CSV table of C-alpha atoms and ligand atoms in Angstrom, one decimal:
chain,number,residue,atom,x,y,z
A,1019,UNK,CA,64.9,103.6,109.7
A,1020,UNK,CA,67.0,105.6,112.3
A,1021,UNK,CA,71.1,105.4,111.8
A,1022,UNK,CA,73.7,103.9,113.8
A,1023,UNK,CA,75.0,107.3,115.0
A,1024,UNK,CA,71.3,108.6,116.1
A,1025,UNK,CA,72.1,108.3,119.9
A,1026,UNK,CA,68.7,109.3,120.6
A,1027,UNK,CA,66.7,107.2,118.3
A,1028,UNK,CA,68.3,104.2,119.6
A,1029,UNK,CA,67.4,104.6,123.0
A,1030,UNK,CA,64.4,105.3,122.2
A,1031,UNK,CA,64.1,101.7,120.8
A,1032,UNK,CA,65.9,100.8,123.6
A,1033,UNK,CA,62.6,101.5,125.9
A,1034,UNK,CA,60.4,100.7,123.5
A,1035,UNK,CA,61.5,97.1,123.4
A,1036,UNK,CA,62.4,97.2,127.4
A,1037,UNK,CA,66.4,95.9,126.6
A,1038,UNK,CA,68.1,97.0,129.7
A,1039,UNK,CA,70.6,99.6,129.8
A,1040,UNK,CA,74.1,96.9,130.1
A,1041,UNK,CA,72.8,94.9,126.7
A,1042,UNK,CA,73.1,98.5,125.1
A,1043,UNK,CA,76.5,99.1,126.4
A,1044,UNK,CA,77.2,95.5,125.2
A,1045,UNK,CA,75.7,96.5,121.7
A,1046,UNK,CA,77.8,99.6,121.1
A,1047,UNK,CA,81.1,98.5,122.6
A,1048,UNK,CA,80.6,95.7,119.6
A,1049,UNK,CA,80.0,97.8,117.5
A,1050,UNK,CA,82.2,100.9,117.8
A,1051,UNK,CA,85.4,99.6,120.3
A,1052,UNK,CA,85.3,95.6,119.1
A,1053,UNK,CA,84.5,96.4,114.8
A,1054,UNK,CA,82.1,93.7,115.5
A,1055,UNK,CA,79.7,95.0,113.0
A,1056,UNK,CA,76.0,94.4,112.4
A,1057,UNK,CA,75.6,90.7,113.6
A,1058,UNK,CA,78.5,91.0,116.0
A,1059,UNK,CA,76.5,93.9,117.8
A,1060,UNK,CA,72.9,92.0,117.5
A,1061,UNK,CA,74.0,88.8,119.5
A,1062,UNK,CA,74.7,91.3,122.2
A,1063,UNK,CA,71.1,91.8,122.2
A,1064,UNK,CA,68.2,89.7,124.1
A,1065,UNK,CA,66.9,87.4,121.2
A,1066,UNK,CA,63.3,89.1,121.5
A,1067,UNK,CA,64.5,92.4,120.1
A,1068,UNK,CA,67.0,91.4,117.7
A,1069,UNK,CA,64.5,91.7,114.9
A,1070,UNK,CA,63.6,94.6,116.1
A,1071,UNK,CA,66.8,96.5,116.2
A,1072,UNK,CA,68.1,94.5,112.7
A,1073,UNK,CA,64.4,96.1,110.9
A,1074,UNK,CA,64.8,99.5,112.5
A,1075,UNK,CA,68.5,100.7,112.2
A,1076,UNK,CA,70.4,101.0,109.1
A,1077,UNK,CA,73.8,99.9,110.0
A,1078,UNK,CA,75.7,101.4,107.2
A,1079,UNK,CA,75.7,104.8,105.8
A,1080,UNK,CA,78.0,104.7,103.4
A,1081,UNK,CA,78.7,101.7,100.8
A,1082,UNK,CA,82.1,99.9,100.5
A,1083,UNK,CA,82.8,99.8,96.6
A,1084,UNK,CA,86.5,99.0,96.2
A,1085,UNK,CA,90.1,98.8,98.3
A,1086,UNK,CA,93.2,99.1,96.9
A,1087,UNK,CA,96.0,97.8,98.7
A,1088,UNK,CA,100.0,99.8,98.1
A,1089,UNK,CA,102.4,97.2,96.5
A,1090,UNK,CA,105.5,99.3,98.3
A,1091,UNK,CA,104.0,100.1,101.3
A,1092,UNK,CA,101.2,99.7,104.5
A,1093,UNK,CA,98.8,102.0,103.2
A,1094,UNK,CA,95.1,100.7,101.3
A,1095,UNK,CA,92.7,103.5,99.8
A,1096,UNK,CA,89.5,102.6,100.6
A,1097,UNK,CA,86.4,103.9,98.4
A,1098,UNK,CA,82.8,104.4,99.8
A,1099,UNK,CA,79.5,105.6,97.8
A,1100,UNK,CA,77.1,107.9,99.7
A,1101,UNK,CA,73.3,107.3,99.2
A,1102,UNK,CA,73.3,110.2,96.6
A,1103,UNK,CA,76.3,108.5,94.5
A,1104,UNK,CA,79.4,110.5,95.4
A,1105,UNK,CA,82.5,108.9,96.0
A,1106,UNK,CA,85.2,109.6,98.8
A,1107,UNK,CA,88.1,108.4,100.0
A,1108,UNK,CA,90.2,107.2,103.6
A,1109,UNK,CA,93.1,106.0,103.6
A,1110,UNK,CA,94.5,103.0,106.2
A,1111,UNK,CA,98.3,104.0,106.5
A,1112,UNK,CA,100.6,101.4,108.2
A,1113,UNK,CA,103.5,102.5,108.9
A,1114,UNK,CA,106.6,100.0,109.4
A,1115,UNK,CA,107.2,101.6,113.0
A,1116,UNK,CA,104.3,102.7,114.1
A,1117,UNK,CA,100.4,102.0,114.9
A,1118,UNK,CA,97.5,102.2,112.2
A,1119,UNK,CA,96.4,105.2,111.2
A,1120,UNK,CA,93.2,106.4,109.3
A,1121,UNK,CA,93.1,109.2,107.1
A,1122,UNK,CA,89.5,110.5,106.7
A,1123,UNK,CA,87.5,112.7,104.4
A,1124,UNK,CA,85.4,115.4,105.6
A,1125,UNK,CA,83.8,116.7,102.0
A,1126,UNK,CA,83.0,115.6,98.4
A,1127,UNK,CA,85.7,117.7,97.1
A,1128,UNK,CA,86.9,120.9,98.4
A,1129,UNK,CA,86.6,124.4,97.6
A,1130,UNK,CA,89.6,125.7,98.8
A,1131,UNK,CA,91.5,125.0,95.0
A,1132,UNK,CA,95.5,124.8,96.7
A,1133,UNK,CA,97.5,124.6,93.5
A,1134,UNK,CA,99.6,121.4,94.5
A,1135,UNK,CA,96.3,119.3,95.4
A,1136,UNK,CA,94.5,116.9,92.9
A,1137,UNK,CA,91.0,117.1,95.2
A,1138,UNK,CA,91.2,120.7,95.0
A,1139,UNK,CA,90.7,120.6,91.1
A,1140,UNK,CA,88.1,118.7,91.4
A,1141,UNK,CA,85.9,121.3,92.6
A,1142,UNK,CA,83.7,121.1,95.6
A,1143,UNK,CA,80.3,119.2,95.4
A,1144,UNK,CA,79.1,118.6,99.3
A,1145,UNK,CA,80.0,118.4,103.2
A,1146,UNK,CA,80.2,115.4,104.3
A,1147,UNK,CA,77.2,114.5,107.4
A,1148,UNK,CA,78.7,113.8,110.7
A,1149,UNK,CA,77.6,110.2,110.0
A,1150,UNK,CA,79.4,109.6,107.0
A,1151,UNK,CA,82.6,111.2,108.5
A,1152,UNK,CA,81.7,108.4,111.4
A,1153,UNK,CA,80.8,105.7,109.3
A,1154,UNK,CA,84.5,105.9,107.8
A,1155,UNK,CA,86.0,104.9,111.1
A,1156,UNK,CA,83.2,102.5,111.7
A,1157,UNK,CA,83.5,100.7,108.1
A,1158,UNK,CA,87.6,100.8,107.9
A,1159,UNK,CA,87.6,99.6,111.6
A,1160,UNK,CA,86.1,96.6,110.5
A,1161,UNK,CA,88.1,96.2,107.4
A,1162,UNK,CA,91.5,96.0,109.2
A,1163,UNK,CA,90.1,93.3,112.4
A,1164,UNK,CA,90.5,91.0,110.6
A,1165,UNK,CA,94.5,91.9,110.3
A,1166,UNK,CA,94.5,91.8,114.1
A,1167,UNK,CA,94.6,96.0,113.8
A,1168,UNK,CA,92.4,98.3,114.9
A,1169,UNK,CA,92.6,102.2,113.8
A,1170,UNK,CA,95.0,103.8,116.7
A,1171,UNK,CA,94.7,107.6,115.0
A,1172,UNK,CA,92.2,109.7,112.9
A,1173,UNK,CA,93.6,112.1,111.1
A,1174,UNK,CA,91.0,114.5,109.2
A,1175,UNK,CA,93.5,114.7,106.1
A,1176,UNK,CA,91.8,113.5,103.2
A,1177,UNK,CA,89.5,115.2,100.9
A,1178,UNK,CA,88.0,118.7,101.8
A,1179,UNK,CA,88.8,121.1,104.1
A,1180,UNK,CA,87.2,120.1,107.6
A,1181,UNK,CA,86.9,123.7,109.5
A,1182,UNK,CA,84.3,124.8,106.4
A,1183,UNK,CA,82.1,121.7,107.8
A,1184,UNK,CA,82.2,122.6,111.4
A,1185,UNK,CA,79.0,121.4,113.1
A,1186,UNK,CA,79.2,117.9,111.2
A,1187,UNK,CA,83.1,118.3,112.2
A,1188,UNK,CA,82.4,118.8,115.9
A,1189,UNK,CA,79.5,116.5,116.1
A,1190,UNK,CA,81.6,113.8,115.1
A,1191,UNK,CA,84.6,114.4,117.0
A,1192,UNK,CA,82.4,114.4,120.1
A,1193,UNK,CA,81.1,110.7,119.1
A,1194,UNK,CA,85.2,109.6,118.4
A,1195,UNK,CA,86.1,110.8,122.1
A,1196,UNK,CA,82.4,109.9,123.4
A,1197,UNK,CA,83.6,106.9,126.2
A,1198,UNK,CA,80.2,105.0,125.6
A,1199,UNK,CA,81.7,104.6,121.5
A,1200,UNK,CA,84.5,105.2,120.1
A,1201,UNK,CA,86.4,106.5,123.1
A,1202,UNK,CA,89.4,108.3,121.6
A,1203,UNK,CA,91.6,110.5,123.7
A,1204,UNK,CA,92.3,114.2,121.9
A,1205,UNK,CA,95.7,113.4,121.1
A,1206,UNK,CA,94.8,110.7,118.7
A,1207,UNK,CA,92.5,113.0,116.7
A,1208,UNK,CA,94.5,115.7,114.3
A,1209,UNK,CA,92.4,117.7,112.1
A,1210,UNK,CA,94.1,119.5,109.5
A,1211,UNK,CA,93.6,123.0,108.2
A,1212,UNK,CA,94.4,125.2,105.5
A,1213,UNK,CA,94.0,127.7,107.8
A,1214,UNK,CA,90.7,129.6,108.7
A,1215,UNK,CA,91.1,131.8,111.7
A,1216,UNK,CA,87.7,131.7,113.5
A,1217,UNK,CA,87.3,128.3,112.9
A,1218,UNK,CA,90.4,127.3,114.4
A,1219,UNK,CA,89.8,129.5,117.1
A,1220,UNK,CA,86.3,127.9,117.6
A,1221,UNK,CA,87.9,124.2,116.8
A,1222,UNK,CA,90.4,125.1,120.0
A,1223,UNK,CA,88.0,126.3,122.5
A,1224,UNK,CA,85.1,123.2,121.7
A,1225,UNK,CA,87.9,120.6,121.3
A,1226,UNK,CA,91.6,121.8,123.1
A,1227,UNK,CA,93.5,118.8,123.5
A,1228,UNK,CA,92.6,117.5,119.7
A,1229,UNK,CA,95.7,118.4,117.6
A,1230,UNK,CA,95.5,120.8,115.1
A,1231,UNK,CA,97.5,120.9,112.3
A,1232,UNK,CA,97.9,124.0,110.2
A,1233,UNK,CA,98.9,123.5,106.2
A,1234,UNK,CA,101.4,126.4,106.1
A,1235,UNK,CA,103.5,125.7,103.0
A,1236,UNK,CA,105.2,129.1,103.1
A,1237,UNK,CA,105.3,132.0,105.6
A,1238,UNK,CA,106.1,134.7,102.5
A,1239,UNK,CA,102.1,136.3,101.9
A,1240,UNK,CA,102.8,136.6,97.8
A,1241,UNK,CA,104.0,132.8,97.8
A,1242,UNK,CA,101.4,131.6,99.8
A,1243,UNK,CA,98.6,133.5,98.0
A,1244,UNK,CA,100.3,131.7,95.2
A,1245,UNK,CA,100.0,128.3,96.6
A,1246,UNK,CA,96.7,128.7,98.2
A,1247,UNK,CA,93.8,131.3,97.2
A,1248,UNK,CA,92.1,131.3,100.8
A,1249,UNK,CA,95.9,132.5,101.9
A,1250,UNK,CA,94.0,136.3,100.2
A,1251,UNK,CA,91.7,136.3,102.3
A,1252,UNK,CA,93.0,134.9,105.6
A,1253,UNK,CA,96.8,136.6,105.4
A,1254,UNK,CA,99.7,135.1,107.4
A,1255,UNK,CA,99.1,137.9,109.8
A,1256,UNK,CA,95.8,136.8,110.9
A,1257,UNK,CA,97.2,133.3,110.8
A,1258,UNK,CA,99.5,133.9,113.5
A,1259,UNK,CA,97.2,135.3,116.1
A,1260,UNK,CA,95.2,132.6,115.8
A,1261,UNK,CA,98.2,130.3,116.0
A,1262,UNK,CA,99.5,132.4,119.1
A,1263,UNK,CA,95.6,131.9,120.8
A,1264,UNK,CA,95.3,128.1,119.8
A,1265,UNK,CA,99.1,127.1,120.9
A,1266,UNK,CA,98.2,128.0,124.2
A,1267,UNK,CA,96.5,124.5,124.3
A,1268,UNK,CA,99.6,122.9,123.6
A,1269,UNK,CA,101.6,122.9,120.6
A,1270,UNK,CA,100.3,123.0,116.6
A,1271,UNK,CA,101.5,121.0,113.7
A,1272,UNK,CA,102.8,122.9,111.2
A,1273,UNK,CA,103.0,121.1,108.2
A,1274,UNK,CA,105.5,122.5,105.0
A,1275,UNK,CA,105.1,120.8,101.7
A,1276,UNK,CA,108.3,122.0,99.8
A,1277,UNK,CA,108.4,122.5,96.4
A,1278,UNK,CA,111.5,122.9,94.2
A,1279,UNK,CA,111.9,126.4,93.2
A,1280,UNK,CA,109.0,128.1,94.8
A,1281,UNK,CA,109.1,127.6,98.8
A,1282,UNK,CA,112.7,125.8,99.8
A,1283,UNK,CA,115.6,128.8,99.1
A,1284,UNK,CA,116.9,130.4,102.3
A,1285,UNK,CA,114.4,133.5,102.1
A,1286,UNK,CA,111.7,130.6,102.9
A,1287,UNK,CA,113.6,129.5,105.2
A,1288,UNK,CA,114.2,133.2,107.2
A,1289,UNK,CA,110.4,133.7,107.0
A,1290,UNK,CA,109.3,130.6,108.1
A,1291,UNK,CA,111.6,130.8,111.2
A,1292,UNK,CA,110.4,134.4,111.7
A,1293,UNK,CA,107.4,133.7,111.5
A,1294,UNK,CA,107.4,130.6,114.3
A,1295,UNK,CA,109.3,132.2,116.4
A,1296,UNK,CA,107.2,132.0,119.9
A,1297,UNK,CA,104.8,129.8,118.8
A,1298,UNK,CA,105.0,126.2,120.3
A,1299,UNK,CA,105.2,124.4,116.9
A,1300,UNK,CA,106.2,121.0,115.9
A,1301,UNK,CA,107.0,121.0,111.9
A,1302,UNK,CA,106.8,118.7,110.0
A,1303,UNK,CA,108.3,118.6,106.7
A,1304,UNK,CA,106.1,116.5,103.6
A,1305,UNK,CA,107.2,115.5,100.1
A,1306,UNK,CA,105.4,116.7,96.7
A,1307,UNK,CA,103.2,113.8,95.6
A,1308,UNK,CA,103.2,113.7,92.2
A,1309,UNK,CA,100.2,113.7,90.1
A,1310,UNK,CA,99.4,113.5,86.1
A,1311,UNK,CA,98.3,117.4,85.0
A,1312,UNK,CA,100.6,119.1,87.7
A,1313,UNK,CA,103.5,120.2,86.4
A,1314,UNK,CA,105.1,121.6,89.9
A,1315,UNK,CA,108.1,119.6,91.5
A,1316,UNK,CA,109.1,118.3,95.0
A,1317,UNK,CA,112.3,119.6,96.8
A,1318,UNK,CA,114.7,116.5,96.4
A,1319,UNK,CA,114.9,114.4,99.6
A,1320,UNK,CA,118.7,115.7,100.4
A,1321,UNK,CA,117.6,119.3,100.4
A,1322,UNK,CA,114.4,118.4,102.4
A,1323,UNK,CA,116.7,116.8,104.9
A,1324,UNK,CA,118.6,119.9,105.1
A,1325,UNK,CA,116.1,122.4,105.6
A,1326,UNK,CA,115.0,120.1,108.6
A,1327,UNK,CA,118.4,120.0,110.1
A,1328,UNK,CA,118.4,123.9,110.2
A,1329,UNK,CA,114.7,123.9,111.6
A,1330,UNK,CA,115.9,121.2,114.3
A,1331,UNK,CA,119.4,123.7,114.6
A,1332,UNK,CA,117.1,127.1,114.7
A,1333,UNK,CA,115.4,125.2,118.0
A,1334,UNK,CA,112.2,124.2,116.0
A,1335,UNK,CA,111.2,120.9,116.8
A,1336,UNK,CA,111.0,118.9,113.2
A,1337,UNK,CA,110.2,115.8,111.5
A,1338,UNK,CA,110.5,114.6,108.1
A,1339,UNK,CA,107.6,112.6,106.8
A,1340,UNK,CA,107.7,109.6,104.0
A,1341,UNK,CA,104.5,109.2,102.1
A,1342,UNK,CA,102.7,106.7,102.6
A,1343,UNK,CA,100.7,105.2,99.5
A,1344,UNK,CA,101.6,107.0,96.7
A,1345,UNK,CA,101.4,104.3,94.4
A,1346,UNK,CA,97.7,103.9,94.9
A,1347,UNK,CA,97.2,107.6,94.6
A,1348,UNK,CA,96.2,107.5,98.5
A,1349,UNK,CA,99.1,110.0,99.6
A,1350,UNK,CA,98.1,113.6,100.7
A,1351,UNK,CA,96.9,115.3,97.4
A,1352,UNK,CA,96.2,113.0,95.2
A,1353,UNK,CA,92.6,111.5,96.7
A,1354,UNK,CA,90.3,112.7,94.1
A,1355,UNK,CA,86.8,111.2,92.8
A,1356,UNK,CA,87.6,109.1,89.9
A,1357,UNK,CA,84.4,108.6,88.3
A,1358,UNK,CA,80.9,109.0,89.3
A,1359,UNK,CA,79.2,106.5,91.3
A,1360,UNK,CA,75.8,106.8,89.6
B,2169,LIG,N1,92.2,120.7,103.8
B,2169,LIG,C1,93.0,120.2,104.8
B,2169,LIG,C2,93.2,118.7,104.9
B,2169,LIG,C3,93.4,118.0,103.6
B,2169,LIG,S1,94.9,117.9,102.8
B,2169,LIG,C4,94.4,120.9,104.7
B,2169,LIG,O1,94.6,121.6,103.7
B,2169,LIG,O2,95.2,120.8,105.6
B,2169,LIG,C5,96.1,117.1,103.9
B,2169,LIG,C6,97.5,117.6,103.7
B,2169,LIG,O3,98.0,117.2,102.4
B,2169,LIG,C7,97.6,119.2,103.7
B,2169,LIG,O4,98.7,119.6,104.4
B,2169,LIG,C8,97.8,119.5,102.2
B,2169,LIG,O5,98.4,120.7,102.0
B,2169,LIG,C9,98.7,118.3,101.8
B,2169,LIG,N2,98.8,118.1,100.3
B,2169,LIG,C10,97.9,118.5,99.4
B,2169,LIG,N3,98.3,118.1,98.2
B,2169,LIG,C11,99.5,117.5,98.3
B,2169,LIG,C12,100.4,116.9,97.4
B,2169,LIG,N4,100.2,116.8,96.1
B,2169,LIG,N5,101.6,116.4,98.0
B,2169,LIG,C13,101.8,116.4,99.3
B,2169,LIG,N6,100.9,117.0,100.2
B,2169,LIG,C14,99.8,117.5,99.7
């Protein structure tokens, strides 16, 4: 059996079975631009290698266990099993205003242990393969058709920490943008980071115009340390000329969860805008998602609001994001593996 995603496999059953070139094209547009899935893409095919293709390629790489769909808002969690029993998470987020989004994961778990996360206390068990970050888009493409949608943005911000899976990172982003599949453009891609120099460097030289988006959470070294461990080892300092090199692409997300009491008084505030100045930067300013065994607190909206308007006043350009899904424990933080799939 040869995957979906195995380009060359499948052209190599391409010649075997002599199907020309255009009933390919045909074949992947259903499957990867239309959500089609499996018999949508095998009617593409000359009915003499149908069976063929149908015996040979396995379709799905991950399995579709269970959706749960927000009562408040647009967004549905959607949970797949790998072949080895692990489960993981997307998220389909749609907004009021705006175009569907998916929220992917990029690891079983996470190593990276930030103290506001729920999937960082769950430990880190695997990378994800660059066909089960694929099959993600794939799987939830199809899920929303039906809706009339299809999946505008991909946003690497569910579980794990995608620049500590780099190849299977990098091997799937060049299949989203790849024009013969999924043909996304860069700046519908955002991979987000808590912040690992090389790898961002790398990321920005392999893949410019795909956004970045760097979890900052405070620019003060002993309250990001706090925050998040890999803050010791890659410091604020290093941070920034990496965020100097990789802004030269055009600008990076910063994103700035804020937390009562710990990263929103007006020393957070001095640092942070010391430590953006230069840097082409859009911020944007998240809400705490609340989850049972955290006991830290999110600013309250007013004060949020007013930290942005002095970003916005300082010449920082700034948004405030809503949380989408926090009912279904979907929003950022809170995607953790509930039980074991075995
Ligand atoms: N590992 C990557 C991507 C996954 S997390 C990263 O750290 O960027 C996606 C975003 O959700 C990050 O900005 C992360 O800091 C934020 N986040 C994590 N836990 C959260 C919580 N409980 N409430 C709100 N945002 C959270």
């Amino acid at each position: 059996m040869v995957s979906i995603y195995d380009t060359d496999a499948i052209e190599a059953l391409r010649i075997r079975n002599a199907v020309q070139p255009h009933r390919i094209k045909l074949f992947r547009n259903a499957l990867f631009k239309n959500a089609l899935g499996r018999a949508g893409a095998l009617a593409e095919l000359p009915e003499d290698a149908r069976g063929e293709f149908a015996r040979n390629i396995d379709f799905q790489v991950l399995e579709f266990t269970e959706r749960h769909d927000s009562e408040i808002d647009g967004a549905s969690k959607l949970v797949f099993k790998t072949t080895d029993g692990h489960l993981i998470e997307s998220v389909v987020l749609r907004p009021a205003t705006g175009r569907t989004s998916l929220c992917i994961s990029s690891q079983v778990g996470c190593a990276c242990s930030c103290s506001f996360c729920a999937t960082g206390k769950m430990g880190f068990t695997r990378n994800l393969t660059a066909d089960e970050i694929l099959d993600q888009v794939t799987q939830a493409s199809r899920i929303v058709k039906p809706e009339g949608r299809s999946i505008r943005n991909v946003v690497f911000m569910g579980m794990g920490e995608p620049l500590l899976n780099l190849e299977p990172l990098f091997q799937s982003l060049d299949f989203l943008r790849a024009a013969p599949f999924f043909n996304y453009a860069g700046s519908r891609l955002m991979v987000s980071t808590v912040g690992i120099p090389h790898a961002m460097e790398r990321f920005s030289e392999k893949h410019p115009d795909v956004q970045l988006a760097l979890s900052l959470h405070s620019a003060r070294q002993e309250v990001r340390e706090k925050l998040m461990p890999q803050a010791r080892k890659y410091t604020l300092d290093m941070l920034r000329e990496s965020l100097l090199e990789t802004s030269r692409h055009g600008k990076v997300m910063i994103e700035y969860l804020m937390l009562s009491g710990v990263n929103d008084g007006d020393e957070d505030f001095q640092a942070l805008v010391n430590y953006l100045r230069d840097i082409p930067a859009h911020i944007n300013i998240i809400p705490f998602n609340e989850y049972a065994g955290c006991n830290l607190r999110g600013t309250p909206q007013l004060e949020r609001k007013a930290f942005a308007d002095r970003l916005k006043a300082a010449g920082f350009d700034t948004t405030l994001r809503y949380s989408l899904g926090a009912d279904i424990a979907a929003a950022c933080g809170q995607l953790v593996q509930h039980k074991k799939g075995i």
